[in-house]
């Protein structure tokens, strides 16, 4: 089956709801029974990656063929049939997720090795090490691609995980295209795209990357792993292979430099880990020593006529710790810094000139040209990323604008968890949009799964 727009139908709002509604129809009783029977039977078998993949692929294929021949889908469009298949895959794989995801030792080991290698390499790798041209280097905007890739563990359905990869690649593709247009370069191809994807993946270092890719490869229905999605997914598999086998030559380094960088990165990560483990203990120890020293000094210079009870010492110690903690934890908020900066600006004679030097600040809509849009958007992206990083660093809440900040043209993974299947006894409703699509389906033993919601 050719499918150039692999997510075209599955991103419609009613995709998931429509599948659930149809499964509640009395005539879908055989489908419900077959689905539940397959899940129970599957869960009773020991993990075997190849056998599990074959079983799921065969079941999904057979069920979709049955959908096409069933009166429930009589007269349905190809998109509606694709939508039903997507709903089936999502339901089944969410139920089987804990049983099949990272369920074999080989996958777990590969995850650990890949994660450790990326954690080391990200400490010293630079775009130049991957032969990324200066024209295409945009690490600030690449953070957007990293964010999309890091969402992959928020979902359980193969299609939803694949969407995260697709969105990451779309960000990179668009950035490369904009950069090539701005610099009058040739249209970027695979030679420009793949190194950037490698760099973004190393910097993102999403946990269990190997298991996620293996999960998609094994349980995404093969007829749907086509077109654009297949192209980007294949590139991600190449990224995994590259990072797994990375060496000095791959990063345009000599062996000595590579080994030195890896050792330094290992020492840094080990030091951070030890520091994290020992920070609170060492801090409390230092406070304890300081408190004892201060108490001894105070006792020597100001002896209490009747001695000092342990209760009094405890109160003094708590007061001292409280003051120290407050002084250490207190950090200026963004508002504090903003007010301080504004006060300093008011004292400067050339304050106005500072603002004049920023393009577009005093421009009106009629003053802008179409060619200004890319520049404005890039400046806005950098401003947002710097603001978010500053807010995170200060530990204060991020204030979002009232308008939508969703990146346009992104596929959106569905985050609603499937309930268990139950056949509705009344007739199938004519207006299914007005009905609550939540199904109180009988649970298949204790394997009820809830799919994590997207936090944007």
CSV table of C-alpha atoms in Angstrom, one decimal:
chain,number,residue,atom,x,y,z
A,1,UNK,CA,0.0,0.0,0.0
A,2,UNK,CA,1.5,3.3,-1.0
A,3,UNK,CA,1.1,6.1,1.6
A,4,UNK,CA,2.9,9.3,0.9
A,5,UNK,CA,1.1,11.0,3.7
A,6,UNK,CA,1.4,8.3,6.3
A,7,UNK,CA,-0.3,10.4,9.0
A,8,UNK,CA,-2.8,12.2,6.9
A,9,UNK,CA,-5.9,10.5,8.2
A,10,UNK,CA,-4.6,9.4,11.6
A,11,UNK,CA,-4.2,12.9,12.9
A,12,UNK,CA,-7.9,13.8,12.4
A,13,UNK,CA,-9.6,14.6,15.8
A,14,UNK,CA,-12.1,11.8,15.4
A,15,UNK,CA,-9.6,9.0,14.6
A,16,UNK,CA,-9.5,7.6,18.0
A,17,UNK,CA,-13.0,8.4,19.0
A,18,UNK,CA,-14.4,6.9,15.8
A,19,UNK,CA,-12.6,3.6,16.4
A,20,UNK,CA,-13.9,3.4,20.0
A,21,UNK,CA,-17.4,4.2,18.9
A,22,UNK,CA,-17.5,1.5,16.2
A,23,UNK,CA,-16.2,-1.1,18.6
A,24,UNK,CA,-19.1,-0.3,20.9
A,25,UNK,CA,-21.6,-1.3,18.3
A,26,UNK,CA,-23.4,-4.6,18.9
A,27,UNK,CA,-22.3,-5.9,15.4
A,28,UNK,CA,-18.6,-5.4,16.5
A,29,UNK,CA,-18.9,-8.2,19.1
A,30,UNK,CA,-16.7,-10.6,17.2
A,31,UNK,CA,-14.0,-7.9,16.8
A,32,UNK,CA,-14.1,-7.2,20.5
A,33,UNK,CA,-13.8,-10.8,21.4
A,34,UNK,CA,-10.9,-11.4,18.9
A,35,UNK,CA,-9.0,-8.4,20.2
A,36,UNK,CA,-9.3,-9.3,23.8
A,37,UNK,CA,-8.5,-12.9,23.1
A,38,UNK,CA,-5.3,-11.9,21.3
A,39,UNK,CA,-4.2,-9.7,24.1
A,40,UNK,CA,-4.7,-12.3,26.8
A,41,UNK,CA,-3.0,-15.0,24.7
A,42,UNK,CA,-0.1,-12.7,23.9
A,43,UNK,CA,0.5,-11.7,27.5
A,44,UNK,CA,0.7,-15.3,28.5
A,45,UNK,CA,3.8,-15.9,26.3
A,46,UNK,CA,7.4,-15.2,27.3
A,47,UNK,CA,9.0,-12.3,25.5
A,48,UNK,CA,10.6,-13.1,22.1
A,49,UNK,CA,11.2,-10.1,19.9
A,50,UNK,CA,10.9,-11.9,16.5
A,51,UNK,CA,7.9,-14.0,17.4
A,52,UNK,CA,6.1,-11.1,19.1
A,53,UNK,CA,6.6,-8.9,16.0
A,54,UNK,CA,5.3,-11.5,13.7
A,55,UNK,CA,2.3,-12.2,15.8
A,56,UNK,CA,1.3,-8.5,16.1
A,57,UNK,CA,1.9,-7.8,12.4
A,58,UNK,CA,-0.2,-10.8,11.4
A,59,UNK,CA,-3.1,-9.9,13.8
A,60,UNK,CA,-3.2,-6.2,12.8
A,61,UNK,CA,-3.2,-7.1,9.1
A,62,UNK,CA,-5.9,-9.7,9.5
A,63,UNK,CA,-8.1,-7.5,11.5
A,64,UNK,CA,-7.8,-4.6,9.1
A,65,UNK,CA,-8.8,-6.9,6.3
A,66,UNK,CA,-11.8,-7.9,8.3
A,67,UNK,CA,-12.7,-4.3,8.9
A,68,UNK,CA,-12.9,-3.6,5.2
A,69,UNK,CA,-15.4,-6.5,4.7
A,70,UNK,CA,-17.6,-5.6,7.7
A,71,UNK,CA,-20.9,-3.7,7.4
A,72,UNK,CA,-19.7,-1.2,10.0
A,73,UNK,CA,-17.3,0.2,7.4
A,74,UNK,CA,-19.5,-0.2,4.4
A,75,UNK,CA,-19.1,2.8,2.1
A,76,UNK,CA,-16.2,4.1,4.2
A,77,UNK,CA,-13.4,6.1,2.5
A,78,UNK,CA,-9.8,4.9,2.4
A,79,UNK,CA,-9.0,7.5,5.0
A,80,UNK,CA,-11.7,6.1,7.4
A,81,UNK,CA,-10.4,2.6,7.0
A,82,UNK,CA,-6.8,3.8,7.6
A,83,UNK,CA,-8.2,5.6,10.7
A,84,UNK,CA,-9.7,2.3,12.0
A,85,UNK,CA,-6.4,0.6,11.5
A,86,UNK,CA,-4.6,3.3,13.5
A,87,UNK,CA,-7.1,3.0,16.3
A,88,UNK,CA,-6.7,-0.8,16.4
A,89,UNK,CA,-2.9,-0.5,16.5
A,90,UNK,CA,-3.0,2.1,19.2
A,91,UNK,CA,-5.4,0.1,21.4
A,92,UNK,CA,-3.6,-3.2,21.1
A,93,UNK,CA,0.0,-1.8,21.5
A,94,UNK,CA,-1.0,0.3,24.5
A,95,UNK,CA,-2.3,-2.8,26.2
A,96,UNK,CA,0.9,-4.8,25.3
A,97,UNK,CA,3.4,-2.0,25.9
A,98,UNK,CA,4.9,-3.1,29.2
A,99,UNK,CA,5.2,-6.6,27.9
A,100,UNK,CA,7.0,-5.8,24.7
A,101,UNK,CA,8.9,-2.5,25.3
A,102,UNK,CA,12.5,-3.0,26.5
A,103,UNK,CA,11.5,-6.5,27.5
A,104,UNK,CA,14.5,-8.5,26.5
A,105,UNK,CA,18.1,-8.1,28.0
A,106,UNK,CA,19.6,-7.3,24.6
A,107,UNK,CA,17.5,-4.2,24.2
A,108,UNK,CA,18.1,-3.0,27.8
A,109,UNK,CA,21.9,-3.4,27.4
A,110,UNK,CA,21.9,-1.6,24.0
A,111,UNK,CA,19.9,1.3,25.7
A,112,UNK,CA,22.4,1.6,28.5
A,113,UNK,CA,25.4,1.6,26.2
A,114,UNK,CA,23.9,4.1,23.8
A,115,UNK,CA,22.8,6.4,26.5
A,116,UNK,CA,26.3,6.3,28.2
A,117,UNK,CA,28.1,6.9,24.9
A,118,UNK,CA,25.9,9.9,24.0
A,119,UNK,CA,26.3,11.3,27.5
A,120,UNK,CA,30.1,11.2,27.1
A,121,UNK,CA,30.2,12.5,23.5
A,122,UNK,CA,27.8,15.4,24.1
A,123,UNK,CA,30.4,16.9,26.5
A,124,UNK,CA,32.8,17.7,23.7
A,125,UNK,CA,31.3,17.2,20.3
A,126,UNK,CA,30.9,20.3,18.1
A,127,UNK,CA,29.1,20.7,14.8
A,128,UNK,CA,32.5,20.9,13.1
A,129,UNK,CA,33.3,17.4,14.2
A,130,UNK,CA,30.4,16.2,12.0
A,131,UNK,CA,31.4,18.4,9.1
A,132,UNK,CA,28.3,20.6,9.4
A,133,UNK,CA,28.9,23.7,7.4
A,134,UNK,CA,28.9,27.0,9.3
A,135,UNK,CA,26.0,28.1,7.0
A,136,UNK,CA,23.8,25.4,8.6
A,137,UNK,CA,25.0,25.7,12.2
A,138,UNK,CA,22.2,26.9,14.5
A,139,UNK,CA,22.5,25.3,17.9
A,140,UNK,CA,19.9,27.6,19.5
A,141,UNK,CA,17.2,26.6,17.1
A,142,UNK,CA,18.3,23.0,17.2
A,143,UNK,CA,17.0,22.9,20.7
A,144,UNK,CA,13.5,22.8,19.2
A,145,UNK,CA,14.3,19.6,17.4
A,146,UNK,CA,15.9,18.1,20.6
A,147,UNK,CA,12.6,18.9,22.5
A,148,UNK,CA,10.5,17.0,19.9
A,149,UNK,CA,12.8,14.0,20.1
A,150,UNK,CA,12.8,14.0,23.9
A,151,UNK,CA,9.0,13.6,23.8
A,152,UNK,CA,9.3,10.0,22.5
A,153,UNK,CA,9.0,8.4,25.9
A,154,UNK,CA,5.7,10.2,26.7
A,155,UNK,CA,3.8,7.8,24.4
A,156,UNK,CA,3.1,4.1,24.0
A,157,UNK,CA,1.6,3.7,20.5
A,158,UNK,CA,4.2,3.1,17.8
A,159,UNK,CA,2.6,5.7,15.6
A,160,UNK,CA,2.8,8.4,18.3
A,161,UNK,CA,6.5,7.6,18.9
A,162,UNK,CA,7.1,7.8,15.2
A,163,UNK,CA,5.4,11.3,15.1
A,164,UNK,CA,8.0,12.5,17.6
A,165,UNK,CA,10.8,11.5,15.3
A,166,UNK,CA,9.0,13.0,12.3
A,167,UNK,CA,8.6,16.3,14.1
A,168,UNK,CA,12.2,16.4,15.1
A,169,UNK,CA,13.3,15.8,11.5
A,170,UNK,CA,10.8,18.4,10.2
A,171,UNK,CA,12.4,21.1,12.5
A,172,UNK,CA,15.9,20.2,11.2
A,173,UNK,CA,14.7,20.1,7.6
A,174,UNK,CA,13.0,23.5,7.8
A,175,UNK,CA,16.0,25.1,9.5
A,176,UNK,CA,18.4,23.8,6.8
A,177,UNK,CA,16.1,25.0,4.1
A,178,UNK,CA,15.8,28.5,5.6
A,179,UNK,CA,19.6,28.6,6.0
A,180,UNK,CA,20.2,27.6,2.4
A,181,UNK,CA,17.8,30.2,1.1
A,182,UNK,CA,19.3,32.9,3.2
A,183,UNK,CA,22.8,32.1,2.0
A,184,UNK,CA,21.9,31.3,-1.6
A,185,UNK,CA,23.2,27.7,-1.1
A,186,UNK,CA,22.0,24.7,-3.0
A,187,UNK,CA,19.0,22.9,-1.6
A,188,UNK,CA,20.2,20.8,1.4
A,189,UNK,CA,20.1,17.1,0.9
A,190,UNK,CA,20.9,13.9,2.9
A,191,UNK,CA,24.6,14.9,3.3
A,192,UNK,CA,23.5,18.1,5.1
A,193,UNK,CA,20.5,16.6,7.0
A,194,UNK,CA,22.0,13.4,8.5
A,195,UNK,CA,25.0,15.1,10.4
A,196,UNK,CA,22.6,17.6,12.0
A,197,UNK,CA,20.2,14.8,13.0
A,198,UNK,CA,23.2,13.0,14.6
A,199,UNK,CA,24.2,16.1,16.5
A,200,UNK,CA,20.7,16.8,17.7
A,201,UNK,CA,20.2,13.2,18.8
A,202,UNK,CA,23.5,13.2,20.8
A,203,UNK,CA,22.6,16.4,22.5
A,204,UNK,CA,19.0,15.3,23.2
A,205,UNK,CA,20.1,11.8,24.4
A,206,UNK,CA,16.6,10.5,24.8
A,207,UNK,CA,16.5,7.6,27.2
A,208,UNK,CA,15.9,4.1,25.8
A,209,UNK,CA,16.4,5.3,22.2
A,210,UNK,CA,17.3,1.8,21.0
A,211,UNK,CA,14.2,0.3,22.5
A,212,UNK,CA,12.0,3.0,21.0
A,213,UNK,CA,13.4,2.4,17.5
A,214,UNK,CA,13.1,-1.4,17.9
A,215,UNK,CA,9.6,-1.0,19.2
A,216,UNK,CA,8.5,1.1,16.2
A,217,UNK,CA,10.3,-1.3,13.8
A,218,UNK,CA,8.7,-4.4,15.2
A,219,UNK,CA,5.1,-3.2,16.0
A,220,UNK,CA,4.3,-0.3,13.6
A,221,UNK,CA,2.3,-2.0,10.8
A,222,UNK,CA,4.8,-2.4,8.0
A,223,UNK,CA,2.3,-1.1,5.3
A,224,UNK,CA,2.2,2.2,7.1
A,225,UNK,CA,5.9,2.6,7.7
A,226,UNK,CA,6.2,4.2,4.3
A,227,UNK,CA,6.8,7.5,2.5
A,228,UNK,CA,8.1,10.5,4.5
A,229,UNK,CA,7.9,8.7,7.8
A,230,UNK,CA,9.9,5.7,6.5
A,231,UNK,CA,12.6,8.0,5.1
A,232,UNK,CA,13.0,9.9,8.4
A,233,UNK,CA,12.8,6.7,10.4
A,234,UNK,CA,15.5,5.1,8.3
A,235,UNK,CA,17.7,8.1,8.9
A,236,UNK,CA,17.2,7.7,12.7
A,237,UNK,CA,18.3,4.1,12.4
A,238,UNK,CA,21.4,5.3,10.7
A,239,UNK,CA,22.0,7.8,13.5
A,240,UNK,CA,21.8,5.0,16.1
A,241,UNK,CA,24.3,2.9,14.1
A,242,UNK,CA,26.6,5.8,13.7
A,243,UNK,CA,26.6,6.7,17.4
A,244,UNK,CA,27.0,3.0,18.5
A,245,UNK,CA,30.1,2.7,16.3
A,246,UNK,CA,31.4,6.2,16.7
A,247,UNK,CA,35.2,6.6,16.9
A,248,UNK,CA,37.9,9.3,16.4
A,249,UNK,CA,37.7,9.1,12.6
A,250,UNK,CA,33.9,9.6,12.6
A,251,UNK,CA,34.4,12.9,14.6
A,252,UNK,CA,37.3,14.1,12.4
A,253,UNK,CA,39.7,13.7,15.3
A,254,UNK,CA,42.9,11.8,15.8
A,255,UNK,CA,42.8,8.8,18.2
A,256,UNK,CA,44.8,10.6,21.0
A,257,UNK,CA,42.4,13.6,21.0
A,258,UNK,CA,39.4,11.4,21.0
A,259,UNK,CA,40.6,9.2,23.8
A,260,UNK,CA,41.5,12.3,25.9
A,261,UNK,CA,38.1,13.8,25.3
A,262,UNK,CA,36.3,10.6,26.3
A,263,UNK,CA,38.4,10.3,29.5
A,264,UNK,CA,37.8,13.9,30.4
A,265,UNK,CA,34.0,13.5,29.8
A,266,UNK,CA,34.0,10.3,31.9
A,267,UNK,CA,35.8,12.1,34.7
A,268,UNK,CA,33.4,15.0,34.5
A,269,UNK,CA,30.3,12.8,34.6
A,270,UNK,CA,31.8,10.8,37.5
A,271,UNK,CA,32.6,13.9,39.4
A,272,UNK,CA,29.1,15.3,38.9
A,273,UNK,CA,27.6,12.0,40.1
A,274,UNK,CA,29.7,12.0,43.2
A,275,UNK,CA,29.1,15.6,43.8
A,276,UNK,CA,25.3,15.0,43.6
A,277,UNK,CA,25.5,12.1,46.0
A,278,UNK,CA,27.7,13.9,48.5
A,279,UNK,CA,26.4,17.4,48.2
A,280,UNK,CA,23.8,17.4,51.0
A,281,UNK,CA,25.9,15.3,53.3
A,282,UNK,CA,28.9,17.5,52.9
A,283,UNK,CA,26.8,20.7,53.2
A,284,UNK,CA,25.2,19.5,56.4
A,285,UNK,CA,28.6,18.5,57.7
A,286,UNK,CA,30.0,21.9,57.0
A,287,UNK,CA,27.0,23.6,58.7
A,288,UNK,CA,27.4,21.3,61.7
A,289,UNK,CA,31.1,22.2,62.0
A,290,UNK,CA,30.4,25.8,61.6
A,291,UNK,CA,27.6,25.7,64.2
A,292,UNK,CA,29.8,23.9,66.7
A,293,UNK,CA,32.6,26.4,66.2
A,294,UNK,CA,30.3,29.3,66.6
A,295,UNK,CA,28.6,27.8,69.6
A,296,UNK,CA,32.0,27.1,71.2
A,297,UNK,CA,33.2,30.6,70.5
A,298,UNK,CA,30.0,32.1,71.9
A,299,UNK,CA,30.2,29.9,75.0
A,300,UNK,CA,33.8,31.0,75.6
A,301,UNK,CA,33.0,34.7,75.3
A,302,UNK,CA,29.5,34.7,76.7
A,303,UNK,CA,29.2,31.9,79.3
A,304,UNK,CA,25.7,31.1,80.4
A,305,UNK,CA,25.4,31.4,84.2
A,306,UNK,CA,23.4,28.2,84.6
A,307,UNK,CA,24.7,26.3,81.6
A,308,UNK,CA,22.8,25.7,78.4
A,309,UNK,CA,20.2,23.0,78.0
A,310,UNK,CA,20.2,20.6,75.1
A,311,UNK,CA,16.7,22.0,74.2
A,312,UNK,CA,18.1,25.5,73.9
A,313,UNK,CA,21.0,24.3,71.8
A,314,UNK,CA,18.5,22.5,69.5
A,315,UNK,CA,16.5,25.7,69.1
A,316,UNK,CA,19.6,27.8,68.3
A,317,UNK,CA,20.8,25.2,65.8
A,318,UNK,CA,17.4,25.2,64.0
A,319,UNK,CA,17.4,28.9,63.9
A,320,UNK,CA,20.9,29.0,62.5
A,321,UNK,CA,20.2,26.4,59.9
A,322,UNK,CA,17.0,28.2,58.9
A,323,UNK,CA,18.9,31.4,58.3
A,324,UNK,CA,21.7,29.7,56.4
A,325,UNK,CA,19.2,27.8,54.2
A,326,UNK,CA,17.3,30.9,53.4
A,327,UNK,CA,20.4,32.8,52.5
A,328,UNK,CA,21.6,30.0,50.2
A,329,UNK,CA,18.3,29.2,48.5
A,330,UNK,CA,17.1,32.7,47.8
A,331,UNK,CA,17.7,33.7,44.2
A,332,UNK,CA,16.5,36.8,42.4
A,333,UNK,CA,13.5,36.3,40.2
A,334,UNK,CA,13.3,37.4,36.6
A,335,UNK,CA,11.0,40.2,37.7
A,336,UNK,CA,13.7,41.3,40.3
A,337,UNK,CA,16.4,41.3,37.6
A,338,UNK,CA,14.1,43.2,35.2
A,339,UNK,CA,13.3,45.9,37.8
A,340,UNK,CA,17.0,46.2,38.7
A,341,UNK,CA,17.9,46.6,35.0
A,342,UNK,CA,15.1,49.2,34.4
A,343,UNK,CA,16.4,51.2,37.4
A,344,UNK,CA,19.9,51.1,36.0
A,345,UNK,CA,18.7,52.2,32.5
A,346,UNK,CA,16.9,55.2,34.0
A,347,UNK,CA,20.2,56.4,35.3
A,348,UNK,CA,22.0,56.1,31.9
A,349,UNK,CA,22.0,59.2,29.6
A,350,UNK,CA,22.3,57.1,26.5
A,351,UNK,CA,19.5,54.6,27.4
A,352,UNK,CA,17.4,55.4,24.3
A,353,UNK,CA,20.3,54.7,22.0
A,354,UNK,CA,20.5,51.2,23.3
A,355,UNK,CA,17.0,50.4,22.1
A,356,UNK,CA,17.5,52.2,18.8
A,357,UNK,CA,20.2,49.7,17.9
A,358,UNK,CA,17.7,46.8,18.0
A,359,UNK,CA,16.1,46.3,14.6
A,360,UNK,CA,12.3,46.4,14.2
A,361,UNK,CA,11.7,47.7,17.8
A,362,UNK,CA,10.1,51.0,16.6
A,363,UNK,CA,8.9,49.6,13.3
A,364,UNK,CA,5.2,49.5,12.3
A,365,UNK,CA,3.5,46.7,10.4
A,366,UNK,CA,3.6,48.8,7.2
A,367,UNK,CA,7.3,49.3,7.5
A,368,UNK,CA,8.1,45.5,7.3
A,369,UNK,CA,9.0,43.6,4.1
A,370,UNK,CA,8.3,40.0,3.4
A,371,UNK,CA,12.1,39.4,3.5
A,372,UNK,CA,12.0,40.6,7.2
A,373,UNK,CA,9.9,37.7,8.3
A,374,UNK,CA,12.7,35.0,8.5
A,375,UNK,CA,14.9,37.4,10.5
A,376,UNK,CA,12.1,38.3,12.9
A,377,UNK,CA,11.2,34.6,13.5
A,378,UNK,CA,14.8,33.6,14.1
A,379,UNK,CA,15.2,36.5,16.6
A,380,UNK,CA,12.0,35.5,18.3
A,381,UNK,CA,13.1,31.8,18.6
A,382,UNK,CA,16.4,32.8,20.1
A,383,UNK,CA,14.6,35.2,22.5
A,384,UNK,CA,12.2,32.5,23.6
A,385,UNK,CA,14.9,29.9,24.2
A,386,UNK,CA,17.1,32.3,26.1
A,387,UNK,CA,14.1,33.3,28.3
A,388,UNK,CA,13.1,29.7,29.0
A,389,UNK,CA,16.7,28.7,29.9
A,390,UNK,CA,17.0,31.8,32.2
A,391,UNK,CA,13.7,31.0,33.9
A,392,UNK,CA,14.7,27.4,34.4
A,393,UNK,CA,18.1,28.4,35.7
A,394,UNK,CA,16.5,30.8,38.2
A,395,UNK,CA,13.8,28.2,39.1
A,396,UNK,CA,10.9,30.5,38.4
A,397,UNK,CA,7.7,29.9,36.5
A,398,UNK,CA,7.6,30.5,32.8
A,399,UNK,CA,5.0,33.0,31.7
A,400,UNK,CA,3.4,32.0,28.4
A,401,UNK,CA,1.8,34.5,25.9
A,402,UNK,CA,-1.9,34.3,25.5
A,403,UNK,CA,-1.8,33.2,21.9
A,404,UNK,CA,-0.9,29.7,20.7
A,405,UNK,CA,2.8,28.9,20.6
A,406,UNK,CA,2.4,25.5,18.9
A,407,UNK,CA,4.8,24.9,16.1
A,408,UNK,CA,2.8,24.8,12.9
A,409,UNK,CA,2.5,21.8,10.6
A,410,UNK,CA,3.5,19.3,13.4
A,411,UNK,CA,1.8,16.0,13.7
A,412,UNK,CA,0.2,15.6,17.1
A,413,UNK,CA,0.4,12.2,18.8
A,414,UNK,CA,-2.9,11.3,20.4
A,415,UNK,CA,-2.5,11.0,24.2
A,416,UNK,CA,-5.9,9.4,25.2
A,417,UNK,CA,-5.5,6.1,26.9
A,418,UNK,CA,-7.7,3.3,25.6
A,419,UNK,CA,-10.1,1.8,28.0
A,420,UNK,CA,-11.3,-1.9,27.8
A,421,UNK,CA,-13.7,-2.9,25.1
A,422,UNK,CA,-17.4,-3.2,25.9
A,423,UNK,CA,-20.2,-3.7,23.4
A,424,UNK,CA,-22.9,-1.1,23.6
A,425,UNK,CA,-26.4,-2.8,23.6
A,426,UNK,CA,-28.3,0.1,22.0
A,427,UNK,CA,-28.2,0.9,18.3
A,428,UNK,CA,-25.2,2.7,16.8
A,429,UNK,CA,-25.8,6.5,17.2
A,430,UNK,CA,-26.1,8.7,14.1
A,431,UNK,CA,-24.2,11.5,15.8
A,432,UNK,CA,-21.2,9.9,17.5
A,433,UNK,CA,-19.5,13.2,18.0
A,434,UNK,CA,-22.0,14.1,20.7
A,435,UNK,CA,-21.4,10.9,22.7
A,436,UNK,CA,-18.8,10.4,25.3
A,437,UNK,CA,-16.3,8.1,23.5
A,438,UNK,CA,-14.9,6.7,26.7
A,439,UNK,CA,-15.5,3.0,26.9
A,440,UNK,CA,-15.9,1.0,30.0
A,441,UNK,CA,-14.4,-2.1,28.5
A,442,UNK,CA,-13.7,-5.1,30.6
A,443,UNK,CA,-10.1,-5.1,31.7
A,444,UNK,CA,-7.8,-7.8,30.3
A,445,UNK,CA,-6.6,-9.1,33.7
A,446,UNK,CA,-4.2,-6.6,35.4
A,447,UNK,CA,-2.6,-5.2,32.2
A,448,UNK,CA,-4.6,-2.0,31.9
A,449,UNK,CA,-2.3,0.7,30.5
A,450,UNK,CA,-2.7,4.5,30.7
A,451,UNK,CA,-0.9,6.4,27.9
A,452,UNK,CA,1.0,9.5,29.2
A,453,UNK,CA,-0.5,12.9,28.3
A,454,UNK,CA,1.6,15.4,26.3
A,455,UNK,CA,2.9,18.3,28.5
A,456,UNK,CA,3.2,21.3,26.1
